[in-house]
Short mmCIF file of C-alpha atoms and ligand atoms in Angstrom, two decimals:
data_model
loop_
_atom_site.label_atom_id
_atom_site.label_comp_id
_atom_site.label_asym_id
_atom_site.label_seq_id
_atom_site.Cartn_x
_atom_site.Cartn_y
_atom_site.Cartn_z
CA UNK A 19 -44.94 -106.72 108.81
CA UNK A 20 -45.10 -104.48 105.51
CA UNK A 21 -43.11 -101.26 105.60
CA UNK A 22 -43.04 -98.90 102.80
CA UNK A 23 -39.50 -97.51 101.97
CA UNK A 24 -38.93 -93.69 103.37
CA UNK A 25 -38.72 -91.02 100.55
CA UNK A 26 -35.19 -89.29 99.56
CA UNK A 27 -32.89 -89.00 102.74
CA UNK A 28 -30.10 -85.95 102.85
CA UNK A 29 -26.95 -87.38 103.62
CA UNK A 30 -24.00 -85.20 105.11
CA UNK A 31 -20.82 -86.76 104.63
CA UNK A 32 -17.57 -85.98 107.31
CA UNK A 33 -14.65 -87.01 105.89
CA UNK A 34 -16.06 -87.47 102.44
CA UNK A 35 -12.31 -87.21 101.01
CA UNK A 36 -11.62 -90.36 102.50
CA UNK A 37 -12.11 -93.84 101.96
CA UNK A 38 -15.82 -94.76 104.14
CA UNK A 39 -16.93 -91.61 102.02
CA UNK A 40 -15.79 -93.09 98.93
CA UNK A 41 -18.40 -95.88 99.51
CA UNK A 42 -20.87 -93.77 101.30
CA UNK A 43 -20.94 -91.91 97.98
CA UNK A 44 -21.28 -94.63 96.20
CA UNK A 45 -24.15 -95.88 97.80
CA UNK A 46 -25.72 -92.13 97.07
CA UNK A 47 -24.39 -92.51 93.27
CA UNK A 48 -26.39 -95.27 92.60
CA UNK A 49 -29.19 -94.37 94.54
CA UNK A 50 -30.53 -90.81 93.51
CA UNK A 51 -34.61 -91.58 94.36
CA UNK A 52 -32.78 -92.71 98.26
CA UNK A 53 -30.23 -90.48 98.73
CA UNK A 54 -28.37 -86.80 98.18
CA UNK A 55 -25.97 -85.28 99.59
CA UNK A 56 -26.31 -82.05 101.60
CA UNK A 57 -22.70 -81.50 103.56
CA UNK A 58 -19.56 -82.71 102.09
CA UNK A 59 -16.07 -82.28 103.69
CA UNK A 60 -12.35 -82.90 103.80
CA UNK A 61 -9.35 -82.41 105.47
CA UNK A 62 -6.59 -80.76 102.96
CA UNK A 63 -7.35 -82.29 99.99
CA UNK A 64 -8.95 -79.24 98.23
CA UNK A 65 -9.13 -80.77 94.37
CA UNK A 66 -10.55 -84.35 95.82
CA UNK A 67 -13.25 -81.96 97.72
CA UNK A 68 -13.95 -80.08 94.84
CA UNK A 69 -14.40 -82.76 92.43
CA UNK A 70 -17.08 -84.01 94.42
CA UNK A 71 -19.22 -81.07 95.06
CA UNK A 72 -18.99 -80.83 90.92
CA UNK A 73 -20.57 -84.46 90.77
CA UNK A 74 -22.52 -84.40 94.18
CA UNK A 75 -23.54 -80.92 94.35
CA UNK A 76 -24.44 -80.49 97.93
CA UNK A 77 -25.61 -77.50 99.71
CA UNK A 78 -22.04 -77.00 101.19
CA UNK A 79 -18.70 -77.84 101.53
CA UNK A 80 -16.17 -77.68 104.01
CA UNK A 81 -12.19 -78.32 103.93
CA UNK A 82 -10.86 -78.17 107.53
CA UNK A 83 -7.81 -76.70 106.38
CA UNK A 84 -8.66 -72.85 106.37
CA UNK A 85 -5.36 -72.13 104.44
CA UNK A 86 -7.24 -73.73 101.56
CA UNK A 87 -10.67 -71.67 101.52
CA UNK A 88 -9.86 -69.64 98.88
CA UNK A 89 -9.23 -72.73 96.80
CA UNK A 90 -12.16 -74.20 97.50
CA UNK A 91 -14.47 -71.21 97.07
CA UNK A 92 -12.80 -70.59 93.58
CA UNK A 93 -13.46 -74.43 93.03
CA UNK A 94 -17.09 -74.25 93.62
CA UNK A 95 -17.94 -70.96 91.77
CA UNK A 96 -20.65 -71.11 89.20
CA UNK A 97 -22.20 -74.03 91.32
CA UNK A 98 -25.11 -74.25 94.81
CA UNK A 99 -22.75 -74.94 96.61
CA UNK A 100 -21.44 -72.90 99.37
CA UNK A 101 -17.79 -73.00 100.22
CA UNK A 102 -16.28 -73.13 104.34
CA UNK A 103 -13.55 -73.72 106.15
CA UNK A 104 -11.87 -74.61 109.51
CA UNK A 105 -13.23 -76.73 112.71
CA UNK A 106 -16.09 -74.04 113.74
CA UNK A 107 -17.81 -73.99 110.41
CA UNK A 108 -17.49 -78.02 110.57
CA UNK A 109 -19.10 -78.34 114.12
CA UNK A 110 -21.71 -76.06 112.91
CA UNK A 111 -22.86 -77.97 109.72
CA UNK A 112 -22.43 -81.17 111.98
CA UNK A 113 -25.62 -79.42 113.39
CA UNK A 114 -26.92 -78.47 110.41
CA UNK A 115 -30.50 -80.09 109.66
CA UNK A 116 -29.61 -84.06 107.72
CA UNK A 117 -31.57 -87.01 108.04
CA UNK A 118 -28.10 -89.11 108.01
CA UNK A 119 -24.98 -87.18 109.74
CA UNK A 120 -22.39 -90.02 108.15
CA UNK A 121 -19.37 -89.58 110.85
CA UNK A 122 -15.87 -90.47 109.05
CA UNK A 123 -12.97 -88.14 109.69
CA UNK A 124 -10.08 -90.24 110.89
CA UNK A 125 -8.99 -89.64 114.42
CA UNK A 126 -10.42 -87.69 116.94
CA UNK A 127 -10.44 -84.69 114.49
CA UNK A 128 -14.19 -86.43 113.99
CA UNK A 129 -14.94 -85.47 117.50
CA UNK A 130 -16.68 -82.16 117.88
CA UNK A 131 -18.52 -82.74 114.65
CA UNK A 132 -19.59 -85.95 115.80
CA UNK A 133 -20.54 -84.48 119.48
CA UNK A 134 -22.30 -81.67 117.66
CA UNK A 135 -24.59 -83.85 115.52
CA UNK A 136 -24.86 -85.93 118.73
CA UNK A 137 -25.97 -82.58 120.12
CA UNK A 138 -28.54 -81.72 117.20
CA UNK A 139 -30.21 -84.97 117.94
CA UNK A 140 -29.73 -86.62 114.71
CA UNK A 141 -29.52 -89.92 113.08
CA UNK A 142 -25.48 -90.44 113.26
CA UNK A 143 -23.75 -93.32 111.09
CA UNK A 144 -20.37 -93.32 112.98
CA UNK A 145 -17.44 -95.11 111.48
CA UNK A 146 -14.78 -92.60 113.80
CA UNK A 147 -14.17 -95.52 116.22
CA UNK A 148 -11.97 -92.48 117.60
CA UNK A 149 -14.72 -90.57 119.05
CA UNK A 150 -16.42 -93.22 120.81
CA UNK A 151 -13.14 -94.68 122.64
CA UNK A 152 -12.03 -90.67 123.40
CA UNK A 153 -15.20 -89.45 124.82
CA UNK A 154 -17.63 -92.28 124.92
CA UNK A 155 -19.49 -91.78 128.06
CA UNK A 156 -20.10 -87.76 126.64
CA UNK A 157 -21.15 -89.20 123.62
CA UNK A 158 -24.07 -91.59 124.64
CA UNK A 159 -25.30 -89.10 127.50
CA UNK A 160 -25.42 -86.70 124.99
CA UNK A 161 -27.20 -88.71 122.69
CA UNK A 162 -29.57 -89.74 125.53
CA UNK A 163 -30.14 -86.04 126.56
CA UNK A 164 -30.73 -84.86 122.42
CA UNK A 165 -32.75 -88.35 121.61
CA UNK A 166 -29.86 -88.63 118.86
CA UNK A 167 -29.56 -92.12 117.11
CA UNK A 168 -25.90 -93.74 116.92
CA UNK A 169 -25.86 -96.30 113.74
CA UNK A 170 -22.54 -98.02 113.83
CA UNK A 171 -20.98 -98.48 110.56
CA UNK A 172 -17.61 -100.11 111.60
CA UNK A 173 -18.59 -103.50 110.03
CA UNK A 174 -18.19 -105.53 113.40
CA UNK A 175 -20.50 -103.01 115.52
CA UNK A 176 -22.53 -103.00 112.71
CA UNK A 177 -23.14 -106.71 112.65
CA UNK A 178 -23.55 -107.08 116.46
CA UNK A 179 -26.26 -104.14 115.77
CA UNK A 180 -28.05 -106.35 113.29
CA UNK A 181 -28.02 -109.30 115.24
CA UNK A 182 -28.70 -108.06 118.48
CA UNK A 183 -32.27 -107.21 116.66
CA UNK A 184 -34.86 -106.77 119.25
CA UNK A 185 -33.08 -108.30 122.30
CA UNK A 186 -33.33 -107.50 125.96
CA UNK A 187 -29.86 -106.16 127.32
CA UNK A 188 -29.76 -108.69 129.71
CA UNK A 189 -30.80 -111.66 127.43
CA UNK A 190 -27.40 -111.44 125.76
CA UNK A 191 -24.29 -113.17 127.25
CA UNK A 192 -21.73 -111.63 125.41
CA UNK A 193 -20.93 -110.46 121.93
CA UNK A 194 -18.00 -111.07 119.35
CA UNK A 195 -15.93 -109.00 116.97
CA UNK A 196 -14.32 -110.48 114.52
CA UNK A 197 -10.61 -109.72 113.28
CA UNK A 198 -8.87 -110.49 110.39
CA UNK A 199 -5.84 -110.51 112.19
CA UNK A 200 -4.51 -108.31 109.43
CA UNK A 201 -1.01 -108.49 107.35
CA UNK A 202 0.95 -109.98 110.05
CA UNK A 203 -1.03 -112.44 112.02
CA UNK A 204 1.43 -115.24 111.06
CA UNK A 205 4.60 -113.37 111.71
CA UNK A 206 6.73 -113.76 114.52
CA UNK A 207 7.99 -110.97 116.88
CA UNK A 208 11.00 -110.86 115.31
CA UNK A 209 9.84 -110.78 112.04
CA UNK A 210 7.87 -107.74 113.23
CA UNK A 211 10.83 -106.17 113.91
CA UNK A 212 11.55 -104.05 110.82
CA UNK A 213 8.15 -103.64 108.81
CA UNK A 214 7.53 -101.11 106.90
CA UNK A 215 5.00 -98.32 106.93
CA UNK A 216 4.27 -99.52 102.81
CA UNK A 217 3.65 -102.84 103.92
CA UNK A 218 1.71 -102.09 107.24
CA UNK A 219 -1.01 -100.47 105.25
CA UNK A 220 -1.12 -103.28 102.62
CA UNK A 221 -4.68 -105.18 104.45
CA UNK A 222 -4.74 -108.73 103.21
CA UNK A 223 -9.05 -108.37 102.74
CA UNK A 224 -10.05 -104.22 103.45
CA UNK A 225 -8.70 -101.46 101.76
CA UNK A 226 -9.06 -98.51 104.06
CA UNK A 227 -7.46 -95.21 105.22
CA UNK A 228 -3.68 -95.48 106.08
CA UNK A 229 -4.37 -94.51 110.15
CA UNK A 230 -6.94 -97.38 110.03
CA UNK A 231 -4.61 -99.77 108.13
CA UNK A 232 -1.83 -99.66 110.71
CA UNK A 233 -4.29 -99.94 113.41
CA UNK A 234 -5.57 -103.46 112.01
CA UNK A 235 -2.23 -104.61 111.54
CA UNK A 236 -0.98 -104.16 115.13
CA UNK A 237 -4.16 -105.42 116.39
CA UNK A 238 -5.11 -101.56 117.82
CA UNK A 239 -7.78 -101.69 115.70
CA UNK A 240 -8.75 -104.44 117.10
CA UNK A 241 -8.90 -102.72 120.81
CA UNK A 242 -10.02 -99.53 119.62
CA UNK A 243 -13.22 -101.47 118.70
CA UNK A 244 -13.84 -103.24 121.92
CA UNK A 245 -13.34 -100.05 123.45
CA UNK A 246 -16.15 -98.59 121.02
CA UNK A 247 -18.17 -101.78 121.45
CA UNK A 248 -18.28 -101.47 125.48
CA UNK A 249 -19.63 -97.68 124.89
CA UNK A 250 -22.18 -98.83 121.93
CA UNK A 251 -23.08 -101.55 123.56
CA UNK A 252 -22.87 -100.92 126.94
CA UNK A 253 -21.23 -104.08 128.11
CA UNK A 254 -18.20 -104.67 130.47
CA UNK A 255 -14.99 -105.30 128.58
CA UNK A 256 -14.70 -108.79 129.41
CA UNK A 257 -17.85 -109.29 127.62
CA UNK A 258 -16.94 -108.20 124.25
CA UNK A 259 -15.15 -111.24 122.99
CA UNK A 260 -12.56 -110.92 120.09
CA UNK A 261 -11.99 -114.30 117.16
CA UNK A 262 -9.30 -113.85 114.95
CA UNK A 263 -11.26 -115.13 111.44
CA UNK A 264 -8.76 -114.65 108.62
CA UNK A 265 -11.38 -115.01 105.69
CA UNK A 266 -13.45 -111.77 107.20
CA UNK A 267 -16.91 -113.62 105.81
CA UNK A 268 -18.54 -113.21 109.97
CA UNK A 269 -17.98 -109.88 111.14
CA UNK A 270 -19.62 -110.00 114.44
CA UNK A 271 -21.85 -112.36 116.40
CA UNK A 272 -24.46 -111.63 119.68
CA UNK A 273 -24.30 -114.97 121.89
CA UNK A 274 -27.26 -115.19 123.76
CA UNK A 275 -27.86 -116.46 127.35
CA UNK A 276 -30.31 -119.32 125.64
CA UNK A 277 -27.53 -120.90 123.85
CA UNK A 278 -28.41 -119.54 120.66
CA UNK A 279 -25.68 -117.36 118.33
CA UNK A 280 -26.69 -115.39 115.48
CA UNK A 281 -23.87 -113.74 113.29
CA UNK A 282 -23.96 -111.42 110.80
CA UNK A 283 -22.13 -112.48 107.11
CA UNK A 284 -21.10 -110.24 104.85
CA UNK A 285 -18.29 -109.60 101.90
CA UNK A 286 -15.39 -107.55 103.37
CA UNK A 287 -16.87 -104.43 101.82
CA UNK A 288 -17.74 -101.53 103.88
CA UNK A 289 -20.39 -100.82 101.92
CA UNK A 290 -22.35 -103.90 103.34
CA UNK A 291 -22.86 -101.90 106.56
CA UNK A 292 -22.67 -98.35 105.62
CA UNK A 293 -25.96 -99.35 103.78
CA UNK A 294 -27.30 -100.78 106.22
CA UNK A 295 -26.98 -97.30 108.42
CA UNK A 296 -28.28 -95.25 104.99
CA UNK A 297 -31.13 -97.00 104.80
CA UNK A 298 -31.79 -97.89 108.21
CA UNK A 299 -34.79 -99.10 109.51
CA UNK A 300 -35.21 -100.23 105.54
CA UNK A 301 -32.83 -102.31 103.45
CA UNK A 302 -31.20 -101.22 100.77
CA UNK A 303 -31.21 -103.06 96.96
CA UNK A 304 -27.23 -101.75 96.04
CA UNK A 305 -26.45 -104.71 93.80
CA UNK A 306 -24.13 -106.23 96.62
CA UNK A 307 -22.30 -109.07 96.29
CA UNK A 308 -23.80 -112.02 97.37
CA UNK A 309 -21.27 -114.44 99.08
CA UNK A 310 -21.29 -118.37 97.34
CA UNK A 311 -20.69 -120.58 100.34
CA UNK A 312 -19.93 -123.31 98.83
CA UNK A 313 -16.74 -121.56 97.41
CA UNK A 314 -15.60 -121.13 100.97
CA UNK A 315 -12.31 -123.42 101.75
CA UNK A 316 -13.04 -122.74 105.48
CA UNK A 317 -14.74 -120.61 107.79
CA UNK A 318 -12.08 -120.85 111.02
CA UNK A 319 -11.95 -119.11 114.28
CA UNK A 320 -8.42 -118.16 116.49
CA UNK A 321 -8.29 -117.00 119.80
CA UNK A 322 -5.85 -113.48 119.12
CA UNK A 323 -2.36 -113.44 120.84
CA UNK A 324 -1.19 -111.24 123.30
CA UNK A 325 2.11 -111.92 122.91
CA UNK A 326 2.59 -110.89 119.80
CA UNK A 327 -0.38 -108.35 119.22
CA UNK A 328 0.15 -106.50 122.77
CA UNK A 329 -2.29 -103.73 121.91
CA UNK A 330 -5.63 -105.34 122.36
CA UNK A 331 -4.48 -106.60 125.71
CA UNK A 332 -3.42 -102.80 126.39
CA UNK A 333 -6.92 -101.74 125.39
CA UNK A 334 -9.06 -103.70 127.08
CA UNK A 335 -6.74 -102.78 130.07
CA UNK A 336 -7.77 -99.17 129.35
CA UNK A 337 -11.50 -100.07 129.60
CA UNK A 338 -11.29 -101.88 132.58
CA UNK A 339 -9.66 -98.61 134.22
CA UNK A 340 -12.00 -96.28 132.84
CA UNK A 341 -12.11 -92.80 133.65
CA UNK A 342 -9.12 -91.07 131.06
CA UNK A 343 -7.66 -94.29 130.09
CA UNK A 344 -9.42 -94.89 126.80
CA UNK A 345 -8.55 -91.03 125.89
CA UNK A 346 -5.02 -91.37 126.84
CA UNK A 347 -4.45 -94.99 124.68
CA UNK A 348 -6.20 -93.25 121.83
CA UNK A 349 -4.55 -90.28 121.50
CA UNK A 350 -1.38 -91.71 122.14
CA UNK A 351 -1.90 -94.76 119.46
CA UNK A 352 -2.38 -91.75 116.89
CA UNK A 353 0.74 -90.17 117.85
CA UNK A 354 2.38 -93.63 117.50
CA UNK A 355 0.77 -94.17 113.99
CA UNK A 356 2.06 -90.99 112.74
CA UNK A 357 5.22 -91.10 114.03
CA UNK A 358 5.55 -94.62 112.41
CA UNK A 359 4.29 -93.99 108.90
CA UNK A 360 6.59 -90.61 108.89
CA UNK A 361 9.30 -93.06 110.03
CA UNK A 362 10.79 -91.67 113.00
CA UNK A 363 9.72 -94.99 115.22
CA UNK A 364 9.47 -99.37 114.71
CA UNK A 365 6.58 -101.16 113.88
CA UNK A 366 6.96 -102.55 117.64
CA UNK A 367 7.89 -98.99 118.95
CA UNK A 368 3.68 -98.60 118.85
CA UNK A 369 2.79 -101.07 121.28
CA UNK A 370 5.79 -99.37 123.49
CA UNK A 371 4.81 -95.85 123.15
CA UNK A 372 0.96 -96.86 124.10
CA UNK A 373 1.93 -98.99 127.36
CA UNK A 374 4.22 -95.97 128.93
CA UNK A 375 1.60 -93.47 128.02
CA UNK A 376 -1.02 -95.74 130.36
CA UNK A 377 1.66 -96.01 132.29
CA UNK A 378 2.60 -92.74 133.28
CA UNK A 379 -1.45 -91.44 133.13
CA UNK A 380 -3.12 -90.46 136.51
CA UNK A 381 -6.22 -91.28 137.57
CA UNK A 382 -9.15 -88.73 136.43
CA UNK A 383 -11.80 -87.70 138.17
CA UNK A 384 -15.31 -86.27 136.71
CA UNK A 385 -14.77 -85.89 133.11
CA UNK A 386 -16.05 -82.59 131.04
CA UNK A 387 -15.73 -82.34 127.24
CA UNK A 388 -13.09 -79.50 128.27
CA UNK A 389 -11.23 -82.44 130.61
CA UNK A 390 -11.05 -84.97 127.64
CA UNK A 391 -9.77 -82.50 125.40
CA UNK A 392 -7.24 -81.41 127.59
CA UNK A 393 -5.90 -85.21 128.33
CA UNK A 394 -5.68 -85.98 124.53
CA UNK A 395 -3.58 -82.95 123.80
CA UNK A 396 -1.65 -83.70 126.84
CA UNK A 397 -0.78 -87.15 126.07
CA UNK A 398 0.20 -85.94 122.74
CA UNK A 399 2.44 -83.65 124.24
CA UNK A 400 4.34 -86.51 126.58
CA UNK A 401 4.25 -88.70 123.32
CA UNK A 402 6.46 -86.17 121.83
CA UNK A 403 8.43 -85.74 124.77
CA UNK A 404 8.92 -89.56 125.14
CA UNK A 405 10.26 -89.72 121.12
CA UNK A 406 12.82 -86.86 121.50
CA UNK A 407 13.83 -88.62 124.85
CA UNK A 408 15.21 -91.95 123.07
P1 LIG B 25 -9.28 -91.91 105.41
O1 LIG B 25 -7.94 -91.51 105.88
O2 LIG B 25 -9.41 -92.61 104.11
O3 LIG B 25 -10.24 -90.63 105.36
C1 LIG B 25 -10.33 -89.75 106.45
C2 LIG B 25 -11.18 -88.53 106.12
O4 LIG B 25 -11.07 -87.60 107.21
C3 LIG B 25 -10.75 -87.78 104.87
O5 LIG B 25 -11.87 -87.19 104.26
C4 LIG B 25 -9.82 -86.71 105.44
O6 LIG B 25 -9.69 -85.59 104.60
C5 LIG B 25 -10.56 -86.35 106.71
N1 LIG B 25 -9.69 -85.76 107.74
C6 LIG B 25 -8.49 -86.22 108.14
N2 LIG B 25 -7.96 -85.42 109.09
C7 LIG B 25 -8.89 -84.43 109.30
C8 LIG B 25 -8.94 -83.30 110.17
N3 LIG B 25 -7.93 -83.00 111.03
N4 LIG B 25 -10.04 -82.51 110.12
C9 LIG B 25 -11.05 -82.80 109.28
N5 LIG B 25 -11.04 -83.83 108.42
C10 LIG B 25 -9.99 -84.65 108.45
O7 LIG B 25 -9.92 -92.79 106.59
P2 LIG B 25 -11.04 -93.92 106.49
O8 LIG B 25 -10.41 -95.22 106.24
O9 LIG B 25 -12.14 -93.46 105.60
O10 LIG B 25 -11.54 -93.96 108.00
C11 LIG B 25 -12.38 -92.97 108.54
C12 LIG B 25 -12.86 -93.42 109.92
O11 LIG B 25 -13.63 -94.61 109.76
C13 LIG B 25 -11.73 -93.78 110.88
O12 LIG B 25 -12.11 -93.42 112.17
C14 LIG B 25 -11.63 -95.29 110.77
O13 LIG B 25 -11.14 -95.91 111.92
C15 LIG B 25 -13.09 -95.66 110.54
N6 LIG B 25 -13.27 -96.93 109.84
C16 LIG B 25 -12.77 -97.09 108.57
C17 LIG B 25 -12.95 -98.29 107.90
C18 LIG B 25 -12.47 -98.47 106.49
O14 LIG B 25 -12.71 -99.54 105.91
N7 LIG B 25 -11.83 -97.52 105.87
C19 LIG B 25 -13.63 -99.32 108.53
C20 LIG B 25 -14.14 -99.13 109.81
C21 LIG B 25 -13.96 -97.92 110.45
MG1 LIG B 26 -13.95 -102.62 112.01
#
């Protein structure tokens, strides 16, 4: 069937300091007639944020640091721009009118601006995996309630997205994520022993933001997005199959009940999918990379291991108890990763810090936006208890 490509989309970029909106920008960089950019925002890093709005020039910019509005409102003078600052003034431009609301602060700092666009009933292009495990079930009722559209962009959802095409829910058996198995997939335990934050955020085939690096190479990253494929997708756990696939050429697969796979190929190169989610329901022409097969040495599969990756058996855990679990292993896993790259615990201290923060949780009941945000900085209270306990 013929479709004619939309006209320009706006584009507002959270976390456009960081590495998914380094390529998002890209994409809107070489695409001009497509694409411009109407929010841009970062965390601290006020020169990064204002060297964009010089090149981007969107209708505003936001650092999240409010100690560094003056900076950025000097940085911006003499352009269109208009200059804010702090967590309000990023919930509110999450609300802000956009065609695409590109979700990609790291951690669940992407939360509120993610629930507010949610709330605004945009078209959302989420790559904060963080949101979706913390507050998942508030996230697609509210999406339900606003008639908002969630576009994954984490390549794996994003493949299972593209392959799941038109299919029934309960036409599909199962579906697969894909895992490079990161840095350390053929080191022992005790070889795990004394990595290094340097070396933890060295990925073999992605280069991504540091919290996302360590996540892949314990595996979190790995449970994080079965956690965020059970809310996406709205499967049980134990249908959201994980392959270890060190050459990161399939990134996700929908098996159906018929017999029939279909998988979604792709260079490792987040752009693949963010464009996907820009252009979505069109394709983009970006000049990608088209993978040569034939160069391929081999295209194997691994089942992951438990025994040595302990947090993907910790996560699906978490999904399988529902209620606060998912919030509790994600903000604690945060805690973990920054207490790791700033030194103070092990490489294998993660995995031990996130299994006695499910341990010691209690049950939830009903959970409110006010309940979630209460568990998370809870947890990251105990986690800092727990650290000046050993
Ligand atoms: P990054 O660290 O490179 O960038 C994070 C962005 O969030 C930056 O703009 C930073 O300034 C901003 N930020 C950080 N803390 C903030 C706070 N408290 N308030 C407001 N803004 C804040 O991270 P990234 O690799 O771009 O990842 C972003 C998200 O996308 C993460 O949730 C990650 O798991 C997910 N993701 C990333 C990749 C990847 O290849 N990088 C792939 C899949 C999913
Ligand atoms: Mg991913």
């Amino acid at each position: 069937m013929a479709r004619s490509p939309q006209g320009q989309k706006s584009i507002a970029v959270f976390g456009a300091t960081g590495s998914i909106g380094a390529s998002t920008l890209d994409l809107i960089a070489r695409h001009p007639d497509r694409f411009r950019a109407s929010v841009l925002t970062g965390g601290k890093n006020v020169e990064a944020l204002i060297a964009l709005v010089q090149h981007f020039k969107p209708d505003h910019a936001v650092i999240a640091d409010e100690s560094q509005y003056e900076a950025l409102k000097s940085g911006v003078a003499g352009t269109s721009t208009i200059a804010h600052a702090g967590a309000a003034a990023l919930a509110d431009l999450a609300a802000a009118e956009a065609d695409v609301m590109v979700s990609a602060i790291t951690g669940t700092a992407g939360l509120l601006p993610t629930l507010s666009a949610v709330r605004a009933g945009g078209v959302i292009a989420i790559a904060n995996k963080e949101s979706l495990v913390a507050a998942g079930g508030i996230i697609t009722r509210e999406a339900q309630r606003h008639g908002a559209t969630l576009l994954p962009i984490d390549s794996e959802h994003n493949a299972v997205f593209q392959a799941w095409a038109h299919a029934r829910h309960d036409e599909v058996a199962s579906i697969t994520l894909t895992a490079s198995g990161g840095p350390f997939w053929s080191r022992s335990l005790a070889e795990m022993q004394d990595i290094t934050p340097a070396q933890a955020v060295k990925h073999p085939n992605w280069s991504m933001g540091q919290k996302v690096s360590v996540d892949s190479a314990t595996m979190m990253n790995k449970g994080l997005e079965v956690m965020e494929a059970v809310v996406l997708f709205d499967l049980p756990e134990d249908r959201v199959k994980v392959l270890v696939h060190p050459s990161s050429v399939v990134h996700g697969m929908v098996q159906y009940r018929d017999g029939s796979i279909l998988a979604q190929m792709g260079a490792a190169d987040m752009r693949v999918p963010i464009a996907h989610a820009l252009a979505w329901p069109d394709r983009l022409d970006w000049d990608a990379e088209q993978i040569d097969l034939t160069a391929l040495a081999d295209l194997a599969f691994h089942a992951p291991d438990d025994d040595r990756f302990p947090c993907l058996a910790l996560a699906r855990e978490a999904s399988r108890r529902g209620g606060f679990a998912p919030t509790v292993l994600n903000a604690a896993n945060e805690m973990a990763v920054e207490f790791f790259l700033n030194g103070t615990i092990g490489f294998l201290d993660i995995a031990r810090l996130n299994r006695h923060m499910m341990e010691s949780m209690t049950a939830g009941g009903d959970i409110t936006l006010d309940d979630i945000i209460a568990v998370d900085q809870d947890t990251r209270r105990q986690a800092l208890a727990w650290l000046s306990e050993r």
